Amino acid sequence: MSLDGDLQHRCLLNRPCPCGRTRPMNVDARGGAVSTAPLRGLPNGSVGERTGTLRPVSASIVLLATDADHVYDEVDAVLGGDHEVVRVHAGAEVLAAVRDHDPVLVVLDLQIGNMGGMAACLDLRLEERAERIPPQRVVMLLDRDADEFLAKRAEADAWIVKPIDALLLRRTARDVLADA
């Protein structure tokens, strides 16, 4: 990608800039200002690690709890354009991540290693009732239709049966967030 020295261009949010230049101050698609963040170029001309971060000022965080890489990839592809997707690999890490990141939405995979999505959702609901955390919006990713009983029992706001349908996940997230 060749650019004129005076030409201002817009780099993708949270993605390395292929040109290796300093990112100009812009406004993202939602109208939030984004910061400039220079990228450090490597000797071979490729872009290396970031020296700064480029994030919308009012970025909303979606917390995803899954130990499956393909689930993370799918959720990030669907929701990553509008939200920053933060991942934890175990259900036991969900409560601490909620306290650290204050997500607008929590997406729990039913089948997670040491503490499943149902237990993690119940833990969040107990902490909410004790007023130790603010109310959370929870979407569960189920393995089969019969697991809907577990999602209802765990008091999830919504659920989707895997494999993940991108349009259904986007619509479900939008509807759950609209009810907030």
PDB file of C-alpha atoms in Angstrom:
ATOM      1  CA  MET A   1       0.000   0.000   0.000  1.00  0.00           C
ATOM      2  CA  SER A   2       1.607   3.232  -1.047  1.00  0.00           C
ATOM      3  CA  LEU A   3       0.358   6.516   0.282  1.00  0.00           C
ATOM      4  CA  ASP A   4       1.287  10.086  -0.462  1.00  0.00           C
ATOM      5  CA  GLY A   5       3.050  11.732   2.491  1.00  0.00           C
ATOM      6  CA  ASP A   6       0.291  14.288   2.991  1.00  0.00           C
ATOM      7  CA  LEU A   7      -2.597  11.896   2.403  1.00  0.00           C
ATOM      8  CA  GLN A   8      -4.570  11.104   5.518  1.00  0.00           C
ATOM      9  CA  HIS A   9      -5.939   7.606   5.619  1.00  0.00           C
ATOM     10  CA  ARG A  10      -8.010   5.628   8.037  1.00  0.00           C
ATOM     11  CA  CYS A  11      -6.650   2.472   9.593  1.00  0.00           C
ATOM     12  CA  LEU A  12      -8.912  -0.254  10.921  1.00  0.00           C
ATOM     13  CA  LEU A  13      -9.632  -0.179  14.622  1.00  0.00           C
ATOM     14  CA  ASN A  14      -7.577  -2.652  16.655  1.00  0.00           C
ATOM     15  CA  ARG A  15      -5.752  -3.896  13.550  1.00  0.00           C
ATOM     16  CA  PRO A  16      -2.144  -3.261  12.524  1.00  0.00           C
ATOM     17  CA  CYS A  17      -1.839  -0.588   9.862  1.00  0.00           C
ATOM     18  CA  PRO A  18      -0.315  -2.056   6.681  1.00  0.00           C
ATOM     19  CA  CYS A  19       1.500   1.181   5.915  1.00  0.00           C
ATOM     20  CA  GLY A  20       3.278   1.395   9.292  1.00  0.00           C
ATOM     21  CA  ARG A  21       2.442   5.111   9.677  1.00  0.00           C
ATOM     22  CA  THR A  22       1.026   6.976  12.611  1.00  0.00           C
ATOM     23  CA  ARG A  23      -2.730   6.668  12.662  1.00  0.00           C
ATOM     24  CA  PRO A  24      -4.573   9.952  12.120  1.00  0.00           C
ATOM     25  CA  MET A  25      -7.154  11.194  14.601  1.00  0.00           C
ATOM     26  CA  ASN A  26     -10.507  10.081  13.242  1.00  0.00           C
ATOM     27  CA  VAL A  27     -14.041   9.399  14.255  1.00  0.00           C
ATOM     28  CA  ASP A  28     -15.152   5.787  14.165  1.00  0.00           C
ATOM     29  CA  ALA A  29     -18.395   4.536  12.619  1.00  0.00           C
ATOM     30  CA  ARG A  30     -20.313   5.066  15.881  1.00  0.00           C
ATOM     31  CA  GLY A  31     -19.155   8.687  16.187  1.00  0.00           C
ATOM     32  CA  GLY A  32     -16.646   8.117  19.000  1.00  0.00           C
ATOM     33  CA  ALA A  33     -13.243   9.732  18.747  1.00  0.00           C
ATOM     34  CA  VAL A  34     -10.301   7.389  18.429  1.00  0.00           C
ATOM     35  CA  SER A  35      -6.740   8.098  19.421  1.00  0.00           C
ATOM     36  CA  THR A  36      -3.671   8.193  17.251  1.00  0.00           C
ATOM     37  CA  ALA A  37      -1.315   5.291  17.815  1.00  0.00           C
ATOM     38  CA  PRO A  38       2.006   4.975  16.020  1.00  0.00           C
ATOM     39  CA  LEU A  39       3.102   1.549  14.896  1.00  0.00           C
ATOM     40  CA  ARG A  40       6.680   0.409  15.039  1.00  0.00           C
ATOM     41  CA  GLY A  41       7.912  -0.875  11.678  1.00  0.00           C
ATOM     42  CA  LEU A  42      10.260  -3.849  11.489  1.00  0.00           C
ATOM     43  CA  PRO A  43      13.450  -3.832   9.392  1.00  0.00           C
ATOM     44  CA  ASN A  44      11.830  -5.993   6.723  1.00  0.00           C
ATOM     45  CA  GLY A  45       9.101  -3.386   6.226  1.00  0.00           C
ATOM     46  CA  SER A  46       6.337  -5.309   7.969  1.00  0.00           C
ATOM     47  CA  VAL A  47       4.404  -3.903  10.871  1.00  0.00           C
ATOM     48  CA  GLY A  48       5.443  -5.057  14.323  1.00  0.00           C
ATOM     49  CA  GLU A  49       3.943  -4.667  17.752  1.00  0.00           C
ATOM     50  CA  ARG A  50       1.906  -1.611  18.623  1.00  0.00           C
ATOM     51  CA  THR A  51       3.468   1.166  20.616  1.00  0.00           C
ATOM     52  CA  GLY A  52       0.029   2.537  21.438  1.00  0.00           C
ATOM     53  CA  THR A  53      -3.554   1.400  21.316  1.00  0.00           C
ATOM     54  CA  LEU A  54      -6.346   2.460  19.043  1.00  0.00           C
ATOM     55  CA  ARG A  55      -9.668   2.095  20.767  1.00  0.00           C
ATOM     56  CA  PRO A  56     -12.889   4.071  20.631  1.00  0.00           C
ATOM     57  CA  VAL A  57     -13.231   6.305  23.660  1.00  0.00           C
ATOM     58  CA  SER A  58     -16.601   4.775  24.500  1.00  0.00           C
ATOM     59  CA  ALA A  59     -15.730   1.185  23.516  1.00  0.00           C
ATOM     60  CA  SER A  60     -18.038  -1.429  24.953  1.00  0.00           C
ATOM     61  CA  ILE A  61     -16.625  -4.733  26.075  1.00  0.00           C
ATOM     62  CA  VAL A  62     -18.103  -8.168  25.486  1.00  0.00           C
ATOM     63  CA  LEU A  63     -16.721 -10.817  27.821  1.00  0.00           C
ATOM     64  CA  LEU A  64     -16.520 -14.283  26.272  1.00  0.00           C
ATOM     65  CA  ALA A  65     -15.866 -17.352  28.402  1.00  0.00           C
ATOM     66  CA  THR A  66     -14.777 -20.297  26.275  1.00  0.00           C
ATOM     67  CA  ASP A  67     -11.852 -22.665  25.977  1.00  0.00           C
ATOM     68  CA  ALA A  68     -12.553 -23.358  22.288  1.00  0.00           C
ATOM     69  CA  ASP A  69     -10.570 -21.211  19.858  1.00  0.00           C
ATOM     70  CA  HIS A  70     -13.126 -21.608  17.056  1.00  0.00           C
ATOM     71  CA  VAL A  71     -15.894 -20.246  19.305  1.00  0.00           C
ATOM     72  CA  TYR A  72     -13.757 -17.211  20.128  1.00  0.00           C
ATOM     73  CA  ASP A  73     -13.006 -16.674  16.427  1.00  0.00           C
ATOM     74  CA  GLU A  74     -16.705 -16.822  15.523  1.00  0.00           C
ATOM     75  CA  VAL A  75     -17.865 -14.502  18.319  1.00  0.00           C
ATOM     76  CA  ASP A  76     -15.048 -12.038  17.642  1.00  0.00           C
ATOM     77  CA  ALA A  77     -15.895 -12.018  13.923  1.00  0.00           C
ATOM     78  CA  VAL A  78     -19.555 -11.269  14.663  1.00  0.00           C
ATOM     79  CA  LEU A  79     -19.293  -8.847  17.595  1.00  0.00           C
ATOM     80  CA  GLY A  80     -15.719  -7.587  17.312  1.00  0.00           C
ATOM     81  CA  GLY A  81     -16.576  -4.770  14.931  1.00  0.00           C
ATOM     82  CA  ASP A  82     -18.916  -3.088  17.400  1.00  0.00           C
ATOM     83  CA  HIS A  83     -17.350  -4.221  20.665  1.00  0.00           C
ATOM     84  CA  GLU A  84     -14.020  -5.207  22.116  1.00  0.00           C
ATOM     85  CA  VAL A  85     -14.186  -8.966  22.791  1.00  0.00           C
ATOM     86  CA  VAL A  86     -12.286 -10.007  25.927  1.00  0.00           C
ATOM     87  CA  ARG A  87     -11.801 -13.745  26.420  1.00  0.00           C
ATOM     88  CA  VAL A  88     -11.359 -15.868  29.513  1.00  0.00           C
ATOM     89  CA  HIS A  89     -10.582 -19.569  29.227  1.00  0.00           C
ATOM     90  CA  ALA A  90     -12.303 -20.850  32.376  1.00  0.00           C
ATOM     91  CA  GLY A  91     -15.622 -20.284  34.072  1.00  0.00           C
ATOM     92  CA  ALA A  92     -13.853 -19.602  37.359  1.00  0.00           C
ATOM     93  CA  GLU A  93     -12.276 -16.501  35.760  1.00  0.00           C
ATOM     94  CA  VAL A  94     -15.597 -14.925  34.730  1.00  0.00           C
ATOM     95  CA  LEU A  95     -16.414 -13.104  37.970  1.00  0.00           C
ATOM     96  CA  ALA A  96     -12.965 -11.514  38.235  1.00  0.00           C
ATOM     97  CA  ALA A  97     -13.110 -10.494  34.561  1.00  0.00           C
ATOM     98  CA  VAL A  98     -16.546  -8.916  35.068  1.00  0.00           C
ATOM     99  CA  ARG A  99     -15.150  -6.875  37.942  1.00  0.00           C
ATOM    100  CA  ASP A 100     -12.063  -5.860  35.944  1.00  0.00           C
ATOM    101  CA  HIS A 101     -13.675  -5.035  32.592  1.00  0.00           C
ATOM    102  CA  ASP A 102     -17.308  -4.086  33.372  1.00  0.00           C
ATOM    103  CA  PRO A 103     -18.650  -5.674  30.153  1.00  0.00           C
ATOM    104  CA  VAL A 104     -21.922  -4.704  28.513  1.00  0.00           C
ATOM    105  CA  LEU A 105     -22.516  -8.358  27.604  1.00  0.00           C
ATOM    106  CA  VAL A 106     -21.245 -11.695  28.916  1.00  0.00           C
ATOM    107  CA  VAL A 107     -21.234 -14.646  26.501  1.00  0.00           C
ATOM    108  CA  LEU A 108     -20.778 -18.012  28.229  1.00  0.00           C
ATOM    109  CA  ASP A 109     -20.008 -21.292  26.492  1.00  0.00           C
ATOM    110  CA  LEU A 110     -21.921 -24.039  28.304  1.00  0.00           C
ATOM    111  CA  GLN A 111     -18.982 -26.436  28.080  1.00  0.00           C
ATOM    112  CA  ILE A 112     -15.959 -24.799  29.664  1.00  0.00           C
ATOM    113  CA  GLY A 113     -13.186 -26.687  31.461  1.00  0.00           C
ATOM    114  CA  ASN A 114     -13.353 -26.433  35.233  1.00  0.00           C
ATOM    115  CA  MET A 115     -16.559 -24.444  35.790  1.00  0.00           C
ATOM    116  CA  GLY A 116     -19.173 -24.556  33.073  1.00  0.00           C
ATOM    117  CA  GLY A 117     -21.258 -21.741  31.698  1.00  0.00           C
ATOM    118  CA  MET A 118     -24.232 -22.665  33.865  1.00  0.00           C
ATOM    119  CA  ALA A 119     -22.227 -22.442  37.089  1.00  0.00           C
ATOM    120  CA  ALA A 120     -20.581 -19.201  35.944  1.00  0.00           C
ATOM    121  CA  CYS A 121     -23.984 -17.668  35.146  1.00  0.00           C
ATOM    122  CA  LEU A 122     -25.391 -18.732  38.523  1.00  0.00           C
ATOM    123  CA  ASP A 123     -22.323 -17.242  40.211  1.00  0.00           C
ATOM    124  CA  LEU A 124     -22.920 -13.920  38.442  1.00  0.00           C
ATOM    125  CA  ARG A 125     -26.595 -13.912  39.457  1.00  0.00           C
ATOM    126  CA  LEU A 126     -25.698 -14.597  43.109  1.00  0.00           C
ATOM    127  CA  GLU A 127     -23.173 -11.751  43.101  1.00  0.00           C
ATOM    128  CA  GLU A 128     -25.787  -9.446  41.546  1.00  0.00           C
ATOM    129  CA  ARG A 129     -28.317 -10.277  44.257  1.00  0.00           C
ATOM    130  CA  ALA A 130     -25.691  -9.564  46.910  1.00  0.00           C
ATOM    131  CA  GLU A 131     -25.093  -6.228  45.116  1.00  0.00           C
ATOM    132  CA  ARG A 132     -21.379  -6.929  44.722  1.00  0.00           C
ATOM    133  CA  ILE A 133     -21.542  -6.458  40.939  1.00  0.00           C
ATOM    134  CA  PRO A 134     -23.940  -4.516  38.693  1.00  0.00           C
ATOM    135  CA  PRO A 135     -26.580  -6.490  36.761  1.00  0.00           C
ATOM    136  CA  GLN A 136     -25.076  -8.387  33.822  1.00  0.00           C
ATOM    137  CA  ARG A 137     -26.574  -9.312  30.466  1.00  0.00           C
ATOM    138  CA  VAL A 138     -25.759 -12.977  29.768  1.00  0.00           C
ATOM    139  CA  VAL A 139     -26.021 -14.972  26.542  1.00  0.00           C
ATOM    140  CA  MET A 140     -25.238 -18.684  26.769  1.00  0.00           C
ATOM    141  CA  LEU A 141     -23.915 -20.814  23.920  1.00  0.00           C
ATOM    142  CA  LEU A 142     -25.567 -24.226  24.194  1.00  0.00           C
ATOM    143  CA  ASP A 143     -24.556 -27.540  22.676  1.00  0.00           C
ATOM    144  CA  ARG A 144     -28.062 -28.857  21.928  1.00  0.00           C
ATOM    145  CA  ASP A 145     -31.698 -27.823  22.131  1.00  0.00           C
ATOM    146  CA  ALA A 146     -32.246 -29.873  25.299  1.00  0.00           C
ATOM    147  CA  ASP A 147     -29.788 -27.584  27.119  1.00  0.00           C
ATOM    148  CA  GLU A 148     -32.330 -24.740  27.029  1.00  0.00           C
ATOM    149  CA  PHE A 149     -33.546 -26.028  30.398  1.00  0.00           C
ATOM    150  CA  LEU A 150     -30.081 -25.380  31.842  1.00  0.00           C
ATOM    151  CA  ALA A 151     -29.953 -21.866  30.404  1.00  0.00           C
ATOM    152  CA  LYS A 152     -33.347 -21.034  31.918  1.00  0.00           C
ATOM    153  CA  ARG A 153     -32.305 -22.540  35.237  1.00  0.00           C
ATOM    154  CA  ALA A 154     -29.096 -20.471  35.209  1.00  0.00           C
ATOM    155  CA  GLU A 155     -31.192 -17.334  34.541  1.00  0.00           C
ATOM    156  CA  ALA A 156     -29.430 -16.467  31.279  1.00  0.00           C
ATOM    157  CA  ASP A 157     -30.996 -13.561  29.403  1.00  0.00           C
ATOM    158  CA  ALA A 158     -30.758 -15.416  26.085  1.00  0.00           C
ATOM    159  CA  TRP A 159     -29.123 -18.456  24.522  1.00  0.00           C
ATOM    160  CA  ILE A 160     -28.063 -19.802  21.164  1.00  0.00           C
ATOM    161  CA  VAL A 161     -27.559 -23.423  20.183  1.00  0.00           C
ATOM    162  CA  LYS A 162     -24.209 -24.087  18.487  1.00  0.00           C
ATOM    163  CA  PRO A 163     -23.007 -24.067  15.775  1.00  0.00           C
ATOM    164  CA  ILE A 164     -23.124 -20.297  15.983  1.00  0.00           C
ATOM    165  CA  ASP A 165     -25.249 -18.548  13.379  1.00  0.00           C
ATOM    166  CA  ALA A 166     -23.671 -15.118  12.872  1.00  0.00           C
ATOM    167  CA  LEU A 167     -26.922 -13.280  12.169  1.00  0.00           C
ATOM    168  CA  LEU A 168     -28.680 -14.919  15.107  1.00  0.00           C
ATOM    169  CA  LEU A 169     -25.826 -14.050  17.482  1.00  0.00           C
ATOM    170  CA  ARG A 170     -25.762 -10.430  16.305  1.00  0.00           C
ATOM    171  CA  ARG A 171     -29.555 -10.115  16.642  1.00  0.00           C
ATOM    172  CA  THR A 172     -29.557 -11.819  20.049  1.00  0.00           C
ATOM    173  CA  ALA A 173     -26.790  -9.554  21.367  1.00  0.00           C
ATOM    174  CA  ARG A 174     -28.584  -6.476  20.031  1.00  0.00           C
ATOM    175  CA  ASP A 175     -31.892  -7.534  21.614  1.00  0.00           C
ATOM    176  CA  VAL A 176     -30.320  -8.356  24.978  1.00  0.00           C
ATOM    177  CA  LEU A 177     -28.455  -5.048  25.050  1.00  0.00           C
ATOM    178  CA  ALA A 178     -31.605  -3.159  24.049  1.00  0.00           C
ATOM    179  CA  ASP A 179     -33.385  -4.597  27.097  1.00  0.00           C
ATOM    180  CA  ALA A 180     -30.671  -3.249  29.414  1.00  0.00           C
TER     181      ALA A 180
END
